[in-house]
Amino acid sequence: MPRIAVSVAGLWRSPQAPRTLDAPALAAPVQLERWLAALDDDTRLTLCRDKLLVSQVLFDTPVQVLERATDAAGREWCRVVVPSQTSALDPRGYPGWLPAAQLAEDVDEAEGGVEGEVVVTAPRTELVVTSPQRGRPEADRLALSFMTRLRRLAVTPTHVEVISPLGRGWLPRNSVRLAETPLPADAATLTRLGRHFEGLRYLWAGNSSFGYDCSGLVHSLFAAVGIALPRDAGDQLASGTPVALEARRAGDLLYFEKPGASGRLVVDHVGLYLGDDTLLHAPTNNARVERRRLSGSHYAEQLCAVRRHLG
């Protein structure tokens, strides 16, 4: 399977969905921070209102290409599914479109001497490319998101050597864990990891530590402790063990509903319960990841379901 060859690739509704101001997010190498800095409240809201962006995919993630198309500017696009992001939209994985330039064919793992994987546990880290893959841009440094998985070649006390679509490189040892040594799947670990992202600005369809939406945040936190959740809140609601609202405990996922366009109540939000009447969540467009009390808030009125995945 081809793999993502940029820090974070946006998964778009269609090749026509991106606006002129989204060009930095379509580049290879991607100019993610430049793109985010240029988005104001209104242009961020449009991503959500018009469902322009549907998800994000992290560096080196395998995807399956279903078809190709060319947009009006001559840019080649690929319609893909992402097997690591399960969704009711497609049994093969989350579907969407991304620029073909943000993909690369896989390297030969046997030839490369891959001995396992590492997972980024720092909020962000940096990949230093030492031996670029033939035909790829010679970007010598690449910012990587929390939960990026890379194929491991060797480990030293200070660095981990990896192979990726850009070639061979290394990461700081203290920013990753070996994939075969998972973190404890408990509420304390989820809380500790989640608090790293307090203050991070919400991004519709965000699934990286450059910006999360509500379901992207919990999807990533649970993946960090070895629990695979579906990508979207509605699908997440169908997983886990149902728990009575009053029986909730730290580590549970809380779901919230409000009237949709038709007036019917729909589940449109999810957050991580920390215990002690406290919710950690990515609230809404133009807000930031926060901890807050449930009591006395509109969230207490909208709480409709609890799901348990721990224990």
mmCIF file of C-alpha atoms in Angstrom:
data_model
loop_
_atom_site.group_PDB
_atom_site.id
_atom_site.type_symbol
_atom_site.label_atom_id
_atom_site.label_comp_id
_atom_site.label_asym_id
_atom_site.label_seq_id
_atom_site.Cartn_x
_atom_site.Cartn_y
_atom_site.Cartn_z
ATOM 1 C CA MET A 1 0.000 0.000 0.000
ATOM 2 C CA PRO A 2 1.145 3.572 -0.570
ATOM 3 C CA ARG A 3 1.838 5.651 2.546
ATOM 4 C CA ILE A 4 1.380 9.253 3.598
ATOM 5 C CA ALA A 5 4.576 11.166 2.738
ATOM 6 C CA VAL A 6 3.873 14.476 4.540
ATOM 7 C CA SER A 7 3.626 15.355 8.245
ATOM 8 C CA VAL A 8 -0.180 15.287 8.175
ATOM 9 C CA ALA A 9 -2.375 14.900 5.093
ATOM 10 C CA GLY A 10 -5.873 16.342 5.013
ATOM 11 C CA LEU A 11 -8.603 14.011 3.821
ATOM 12 C CA TRP A 12 -10.986 16.147 1.754
ATOM 13 C CA ARG A 13 -14.604 15.687 0.719
ATOM 14 C CA SER A 14 -13.651 15.978 -2.970
ATOM 15 C CA PRO A 15 -10.887 17.431 -5.183
ATOM 16 C CA GLN A 16 -13.086 20.547 -5.527
ATOM 17 C CA ALA A 17 -13.496 21.059 -1.772
ATOM 18 C CA PRO A 18 -10.254 22.971 -0.946
ATOM 19 C CA ARG A 19 -10.330 26.749 -1.244
ATOM 20 C CA THR A 20 -7.516 28.970 -2.536
ATOM 21 C CA LEU A 21 -6.405 29.611 1.051
ATOM 22 C CA ASP A 22 -6.071 25.846 1.604
ATOM 23 C CA ALA A 23 -3.173 25.561 -0.880
ATOM 24 C CA PRO A 24 -0.481 25.207 1.853
ATOM 25 C CA ALA A 25 -2.345 22.147 3.185
ATOM 26 C CA LEU A 26 -2.164 20.508 -0.270
ATOM 27 C CA ALA A 27 1.573 20.986 -0.794
ATOM 28 C CA ALA A 28 4.315 18.371 -0.522
ATOM 29 C CA PRO A 29 6.015 18.981 1.838
ATOM 30 C CA VAL A 30 2.830 20.199 3.509
ATOM 31 C CA GLN A 31 2.903 23.702 5.013
ATOM 32 C CA LEU A 32 0.559 22.849 7.856
ATOM 33 C CA GLU A 33 1.449 25.557 10.355
ATOM 34 C CA ARG A 34 1.305 28.245 7.653
ATOM 35 C CA TRP A 35 -2.157 27.007 6.654
ATOM 36 C CA LEU A 36 -3.453 26.957 10.228
ATOM 37 C CA ALA A 37 -2.070 30.423 10.953
ATOM 38 C CA ALA A 38 -3.931 31.832 7.935
ATOM 39 C CA LEU A 39 -7.322 30.426 8.991
ATOM 40 C CA ASP A 40 -9.508 32.938 10.830
ATOM 41 C CA ASP A 41 -12.724 32.185 12.715
ATOM 42 C CA ASP A 42 -14.887 32.369 9.589
ATOM 43 C CA THR A 43 -12.688 30.214 7.349
ATOM 44 C CA ARG A 44 -12.347 27.610 10.116
ATOM 45 C CA LEU A 45 -16.116 27.590 10.517
ATOM 46 C CA THR A 46 -16.582 27.012 6.777
ATOM 47 C CA LEU A 47 -14.493 23.821 7.001
ATOM 48 C CA CYS A 48 -17.132 22.550 9.421
ATOM 49 C CA ARG A 49 -20.305 24.054 7.962
ATOM 50 C CA ASP A 50 -19.582 22.864 4.422
ATOM 51 C CA LYS A 51 -17.824 19.639 5.523
ATOM 52 C CA LEU A 52 -14.859 20.464 3.272
ATOM 53 C CA LEU A 53 -12.367 18.447 5.322
ATOM 54 C CA VAL A 54 -13.397 14.996 6.573
ATOM 55 C CA SER A 55 -10.340 13.748 8.523
ATOM 56 C CA GLN A 56 -6.539 13.852 8.699
ATOM 57 C CA VAL A 57 -3.983 11.087 8.190
ATOM 58 C CA LEU A 58 -0.566 10.956 9.843
ATOM 59 C CA PHE A 59 2.842 10.515 8.204
ATOM 60 C CA ASP A 60 3.733 6.956 7.065
ATOM 61 C CA THR A 61 0.141 5.692 7.469
ATOM 62 C CA PRO A 62 -0.790 3.105 4.795
ATOM 63 C CA VAL A 63 -3.810 3.924 2.620
ATOM 64 C CA GLN A 64 -5.622 2.101 -0.168
ATOM 65 C CA VAL A 65 -6.058 4.047 -3.409
ATOM 66 C CA LEU A 66 -9.452 3.518 -5.054
ATOM 67 C CA GLU A 67 -9.335 5.963 -7.964
ATOM 68 C CA ARG A 68 -7.527 8.995 -9.341
ATOM 69 C CA ALA A 69 -8.737 12.322 -10.717
ATOM 70 C CA THR A 70 -7.313 15.673 -11.827
ATOM 71 C CA ASP A 71 -8.664 19.019 -10.632
ATOM 72 C CA ALA A 72 -9.073 22.244 -12.634
ATOM 73 C CA ALA A 73 -5.535 23.339 -11.701
ATOM 74 C CA GLY A 74 -4.036 20.098 -13.069
ATOM 75 C CA ARG A 75 -3.318 18.649 -9.607
ATOM 76 C CA GLU A 76 -3.662 14.863 -9.392
ATOM 77 C CA TRP A 77 -5.856 13.532 -6.581
ATOM 78 C CA CYS A 78 -6.428 10.069 -5.116
ATOM 79 C CA ARG A 79 -9.609 8.786 -3.535
ATOM 80 C CA VAL A 80 -8.438 6.578 -0.682
ATOM 81 C CA VAL A 81 -9.605 4.648 2.337
ATOM 82 C CA VAL A 82 -7.606 4.660 5.592
ATOM 83 C CA PRO A 83 -7.721 1.184 7.210
ATOM 84 C CA SER A 84 -6.496 2.508 10.578
ATOM 85 C CA GLN A 85 -9.541 4.805 10.835
ATOM 86 C CA THR A 86 -12.615 2.586 10.978
ATOM 87 C CA SER A 87 -15.884 4.092 9.808
ATOM 88 C CA ALA A 88 -19.441 3.121 8.949
ATOM 89 C CA LEU A 89 -18.914 5.090 5.730
ATOM 90 C CA ASP A 90 -16.786 2.289 4.244
ATOM 91 C CA PRO A 91 -15.874 -1.116 5.762
ATOM 92 C CA ARG A 92 -12.357 -0.784 4.316
ATOM 93 C CA GLY A 93 -11.575 2.413 6.266
ATOM 94 C CA TYR A 94 -12.291 6.119 6.356
ATOM 95 C CA PRO A 95 -12.875 7.443 2.801
ATOM 96 C CA GLY A 96 -11.785 10.752 1.285
ATOM 97 C CA TRP A 97 -9.568 12.518 -1.224
ATOM 98 C CA LEU A 98 -5.978 13.730 -0.935
ATOM 99 C CA PRO A 99 -3.358 15.089 -3.365
ATOM 100 C CA ALA A 100 -1.360 12.310 -5.034
ATOM 101 C CA ALA A 101 1.842 14.258 -4.279
ATOM 102 C CA GLN A 102 1.287 13.584 -0.563
ATOM 103 C CA LEU A 103 1.593 9.815 -1.135
ATOM 104 C CA ALA A 104 4.638 7.625 -1.770
ATOM 105 C CA GLU A 105 5.029 3.993 -2.726
ATOM 106 C CA ASP A 106 6.129 1.771 0.143
ATOM 107 C CA VAL A 107 9.764 0.880 0.745
ATOM 108 C CA ASP A 108 11.029 -2.704 0.801
ATOM 109 C CA GLU A 109 10.963 -3.529 4.531
ATOM 110 C CA ALA A 110 13.048 -6.684 4.162
ATOM 111 C CA GLU A 111 15.773 -4.782 2.365
ATOM 112 C CA GLY A 112 15.562 -1.971 4.915
ATOM 113 C CA GLY A 113 16.077 -4.211 7.966
ATOM 114 C CA VAL A 114 12.865 -3.234 9.782
ATOM 115 C CA GLU A 115 12.741 -4.764 13.264
ATOM 116 C CA GLY A 116 9.513 -3.255 14.587
ATOM 117 C CA GLU A 117 7.719 0.058 15.018
ATOM 118 C CA VAL A 118 7.860 3.096 17.244
ATOM 119 C CA VAL A 119 4.970 5.382 18.182
ATOM 120 C CA VAL A 120 5.325 9.102 18.880
ATOM 121 C CA THR A 121 4.171 9.772 22.462
ATOM 122 C CA ALA A 122 5.329 13.402 22.698
ATOM 123 C CA PRO A 123 2.748 15.995 21.601
ATOM 124 C CA ARG A 124 5.077 16.610 18.637
ATOM 125 C CA THR A 125 8.561 15.562 17.636
ATOM 126 C CA GLU A 126 10.946 16.012 14.728
ATOM 127 C CA LEU A 127 12.185 13.475 12.201
ATOM 128 C CA VAL A 128 15.680 14.191 10.896
ATOM 129 C CA VAL A 129 16.104 12.632 7.430
ATOM 130 C CA THR A 130 19.661 11.431 6.914
ATOM 131 C CA SER A 131 19.366 9.391 3.683
ATOM 132 C CA PRO A 132 16.568 10.694 1.417
ATOM 133 C CA GLN A 133 14.606 8.172 -0.630
ATOM 134 C CA ARG A 134 15.410 8.462 -4.341
ATOM 135 C CA GLY A 135 13.001 10.790 -6.102
ATOM 136 C CA ARG A 136 11.598 12.334 -2.914
ATOM 137 C CA PRO A 137 12.045 15.997 -1.901
ATOM 138 C CA GLU A 138 15.151 16.398 0.250
ATOM 139 C CA ALA A 139 13.351 17.754 3.336
ATOM 140 C CA ASP A 140 15.910 17.195 6.078
ATOM 141 C CA ARG A 141 13.526 17.791 8.997
ATOM 142 C CA LEU A 142 9.859 16.977 9.420
ATOM 143 C CA ALA A 143 7.513 17.867 12.311
ATOM 144 C CA LEU A 144 5.511 14.823 13.403
ATOM 145 C CA SER A 145 2.277 14.540 15.368
ATOM 146 C CA PHE A 146 1.454 12.562 18.479
ATOM 147 C CA MET A 147 0.579 8.951 17.529
ATOM 148 C CA THR A 148 2.601 8.881 14.307
ATOM 149 C CA ARG A 149 3.832 5.292 13.788
ATOM 150 C CA LEU A 150 7.183 4.649 12.092
ATOM 151 C CA ARG A 151 9.115 1.527 11.155
ATOM 152 C CA ARG A 152 12.134 1.001 13.387
ATOM 153 C CA LEU A 153 15.612 0.051 12.230
ATOM 154 C CA ALA A 154 17.690 0.478 15.391
ATOM 155 C CA VAL A 155 17.545 1.949 18.900
ATOM 156 C CA THR A 156 20.251 3.780 20.849
ATOM 157 C CA PRO A 157 19.979 5.442 24.288
ATOM 158 C CA THR A 158 19.336 8.825 22.634
ATOM 159 C CA HIS A 159 17.886 8.119 19.168
ATOM 160 C CA VAL A 160 15.722 5.721 17.190
ATOM 161 C CA GLU A 161 16.621 5.092 13.557
ATOM 162 C CA VAL A 162 13.597 4.681 11.289
ATOM 163 C CA ILE A 163 12.691 4.219 7.646
ATOM 164 C CA SER A 164 9.849 6.153 6.013
ATOM 165 C CA PRO A 165 8.594 7.335 2.614
ATOM 166 C CA LEU A 166 11.206 10.113 2.801
ATOM 167 C CA GLY A 167 14.073 7.708 3.479
ATOM 168 C CA ARG A 168 16.133 6.824 6.544
ATOM 169 C CA GLY A 169 16.270 9.141 9.519
ATOM 170 C CA TRP A 170 16.135 9.354 13.290
ATOM 171 C CA LEU A 171 13.926 10.589 16.115
ATOM 172 C CA PRO A 172 14.779 11.525 19.708
ATOM 173 C CA ARG A 173 14.432 8.381 21.842
ATOM 174 C CA ASN A 174 12.509 10.219 24.563
ATOM 175 C CA SER A 175 9.747 11.268 22.141
ATOM 176 C CA VAL A 176 8.645 7.738 21.208
ATOM 177 C CA ARG A 177 7.857 4.349 22.672
ATOM 178 C CA LEU A 178 8.518 0.935 21.160
ATOM 179 C CA ALA A 179 5.264 -0.400 19.750
ATOM 180 C CA GLU A 180 5.679 -3.689 21.630
ATOM 181 C CA THR A 181 5.709 -1.897 25.011
ATOM 182 C CA PRO A 182 2.241 -0.351 25.221
ATOM 183 C CA LEU A 183 1.220 2.296 27.714
ATOM 184 C CA PRO A 184 -1.115 1.269 30.565
ATOM 185 C CA ALA A 185 -4.748 1.259 29.408
ATOM 186 C CA ASP A 186 -6.103 3.171 32.374
ATOM 187 C CA ALA A 187 -7.768 6.470 33.212
ATOM 188 C CA ALA A 188 -4.589 7.960 34.699
ATOM 189 C CA THR A 189 -2.677 7.471 31.428
ATOM 190 C CA LEU A 190 -5.510 8.912 29.331
ATOM 191 C CA THR A 191 -5.695 11.917 31.652
ATOM 192 C CA ARG A 192 -1.940 12.503 31.552
ATOM 193 C CA LEU A 193 -1.811 12.315 27.761
ATOM 194 C CA GLY A 194 -4.954 14.365 27.268
ATOM 195 C CA ARG A 195 -3.727 17.242 29.401
ATOM 196 C CA HIS A 196 -0.805 17.753 27.000
ATOM 197 C CA PHE A 197 -3.334 19.172 24.535
ATOM 198 C CA GLU A 198 -5.135 21.641 26.786
ATOM 199 C CA GLY A 199 -5.228 24.981 24.988
ATOM 200 C CA LEU A 200 -4.785 23.451 21.515
ATOM 201 C CA ARG A 201 -7.168 25.096 19.079
ATOM 202 C CA TYR A 202 -10.037 22.999 17.763
ATOM 203 C CA LEU A 203 -9.898 22.016 14.092
ATOM 204 C CA TRP A 204 -12.883 20.518 12.298
ATOM 205 C CA ALA A 205 -11.937 16.982 11.113
ATOM 206 C CA GLY A 206 -8.623 17.379 12.964
ATOM 207 C CA ASN A 207 -6.972 14.097 13.880
ATOM 208 C CA SER A 208 -3.464 15.277 14.753
ATOM 209 C CA SER A 209 -1.748 17.274 17.475
ATOM 210 C CA PHE A 210 -1.733 20.282 15.130
ATOM 211 C CA GLY A 211 -5.494 20.461 15.811
ATOM 212 C CA TYR A 212 -8.183 18.005 16.971
ATOM 213 C CA ASP A 213 -11.917 17.825 16.720
ATOM 214 C CA CYS A 214 -13.828 16.128 19.544
ATOM 215 C CA SER A 215 -13.766 12.585 18.170
ATOM 216 C CA GLY A 216 -10.241 12.958 16.787
ATOM 217 C CA LEU A 217 -8.937 13.751 20.270
ATOM 218 C CA VAL A 218 -10.455 10.681 21.934
ATOM 219 C CA HIS A 219 -9.610 8.504 18.902
ATOM 220 C CA SER A 220 -5.931 9.418 19.323
ATOM 221 C CA LEU A 221 -5.852 9.143 23.138
ATOM 222 C CA PHE A 222 -7.360 5.662 23.133
ATOM 223 C CA ALA A 223 -5.095 4.552 20.281
ATOM 224 C CA ALA A 224 -2.167 5.578 22.494
ATOM 225 C CA VAL A 225 -3.196 2.971 25.088
ATOM 226 C CA GLY A 226 -3.875 0.285 22.481
ATOM 227 C CA ILE A 227 -7.653 0.677 22.130
ATOM 228 C CA ALA A 228 -8.868 1.176 18.555
ATOM 229 C CA LEU A 229 -11.964 3.374 18.355
ATOM 230 C CA PRO A 230 -13.839 4.317 15.181
ATOM 231 C CA ARG A 231 -12.919 7.758 13.847
ATOM 232 C CA ASP A 232 -16.259 9.626 14.261
ATOM 233 C CA ALA A 233 -18.375 10.226 17.363
ATOM 234 C CA GLY A 234 -21.481 8.542 15.957
ATOM 235 C CA ASP A 235 -19.533 5.360 15.211
ATOM 236 C CA GLN A 236 -17.733 5.544 18.566
ATOM 237 C CA LEU A 237 -21.121 5.603 20.296
ATOM 238 C CA ALA A 238 -21.837 2.154 18.834
ATOM 239 C CA SER A 239 -18.663 0.728 20.440
ATOM 240 C CA GLY A 240 -17.712 0.083 24.053
ATOM 241 C CA THR A 241 -19.927 -1.008 26.957
ATOM 242 C CA PRO A 242 -23.023 1.110 27.692
ATOM 243 C CA VAL A 243 -22.993 2.560 31.218
ATOM 244 C CA ALA A 244 -25.744 4.420 33.102
ATOM 245 C CA LEU A 245 -25.177 8.187 33.164
ATOM 246 C CA GLU A 246 -24.913 8.259 36.958
ATOM 247 C CA ALA A 247 -22.444 5.303 36.971
ATOM 248 C CA ARG A 248 -19.802 7.085 34.890
ATOM 249 C CA ARG A 249 -16.221 6.961 36.095
ATOM 250 C CA ALA A 250 -12.825 8.277 35.041
ATOM 251 C CA GLY A 251 -11.793 6.992 31.606
ATOM 252 C CA ASP A 252 -15.338 6.704 30.245
ATOM 253 C CA LEU A 253 -16.456 8.499 27.094
ATOM 254 C CA LEU A 254 -19.389 10.888 27.440
ATOM 255 C CA TYR A 255 -21.692 11.653 24.503
ATOM 256 C CA PHE A 256 -23.857 14.723 24.045
ATOM 257 C CA GLU A 257 -26.872 15.460 21.848
ATOM 258 C CA LYS A 258 -28.702 18.516 20.566
ATOM 259 C CA PRO A 259 -31.288 19.210 17.860
ATOM 260 C CA GLY A 260 -30.022 18.795 14.310
ATOM 261 C CA ALA A 261 -31.155 20.618 11.178
ATOM 262 C CA SER A 262 -34.398 18.598 11.130
ATOM 263 C CA GLY A 263 -35.134 19.307 14.802
ATOM 264 C CA ARG A 264 -34.385 15.717 15.838
ATOM 265 C CA LEU A 265 -31.867 15.139 18.624
ATOM 266 C CA VAL A 266 -28.535 13.898 17.268
ATOM 267 C CA VAL A 267 -25.280 12.944 18.986
ATOM 268 C CA ASP A 268 -22.761 15.558 17.894
ATOM 269 C CA HIS A 269 -20.091 15.633 20.610
ATOM 270 C CA VAL A 270 -17.855 13.336 22.685
ATOM 271 C CA GLY A 271 -15.382 13.927 25.484
ATOM 272 C CA LEU A 272 -13.257 12.035 28.006
ATOM 273 C CA TYR A 273 -14.533 11.905 31.583
ATOM 274 C CA LEU A 274 -11.733 12.499 34.099
ATOM 275 C CA GLY A 275 -13.808 11.827 37.217
ATOM 276 C CA ASP A 276 -14.739 14.401 39.854
ATOM 277 C CA ASP A 277 -17.395 15.969 37.579
ATOM 278 C CA THR A 278 -14.712 16.976 35.050
ATOM 279 C CA LEU A 279 -14.730 16.638 31.252
ATOM 280 C CA LEU A 280 -11.719 16.894 28.905
ATOM 281 C CA HIS A 281 -12.787 17.693 25.346
ATOM 282 C CA ALA A 282 -12.248 19.650 22.136
ATOM 283 C CA PRO A 283 -15.400 21.747 22.501
ATOM 284 C CA THR A 284 -16.376 23.323 19.195
ATOM 285 C CA ASN A 285 -15.203 25.426 16.294
ATOM 286 C CA ASN A 286 -12.928 28.340 17.298
ATOM 287 C CA ALA A 287 -12.537 27.029 20.860
ATOM 288 C CA ARG A 288 -9.639 25.163 22.486
ATOM 289 C CA VAL A 289 -9.176 21.787 24.166
ATOM 290 C CA GLU A 290 -10.201 22.271 27.779
ATOM 291 C CA ARG A 291 -11.048 20.706 31.119
ATOM 292 C CA ARG A 292 -14.359 21.861 32.563
ATOM 293 C CA ARG A 293 -16.961 21.022 35.184
ATOM 294 C CA LEU A 294 -20.101 19.318 33.941
ATOM 295 C CA SER A 295 -22.399 20.564 36.705
ATOM 296 C CA GLY A 296 -24.213 23.751 35.821
ATOM 297 C CA SER A 297 -23.143 23.657 32.168
ATOM 298 C CA HIS A 298 -25.168 23.034 29.027
ATOM 299 C CA TYR A 299 -23.129 19.840 28.638
ATOM 300 C CA ALA A 300 -24.821 18.431 31.740
ATOM 301 C CA GLU A 301 -28.188 19.022 30.056
ATOM 302 C CA GLN A 302 -27.062 17.506 26.738
ATOM 303 C CA LEU A 303 -25.373 14.392 28.186
ATOM 304 C CA CYS A 304 -27.126 11.384 26.659
ATOM 305 C CA ALA A 305 -24.826 8.346 26.827
ATOM 306 C CA VAL A 306 -21.726 6.863 28.450
ATOM 307 C CA ARG A 307 -19.492 4.199 26.951
ATOM 308 C CA ARG A 308 -16.723 2.300 28.749
ATOM 309 C CA HIS A 309 -13.653 0.868 27.005
ATOM 310 C CA LEU A 310 -11.303 0.354 29.960
ATOM 311 C CA GLY A 311 -11.221 -2.741 32.119
#
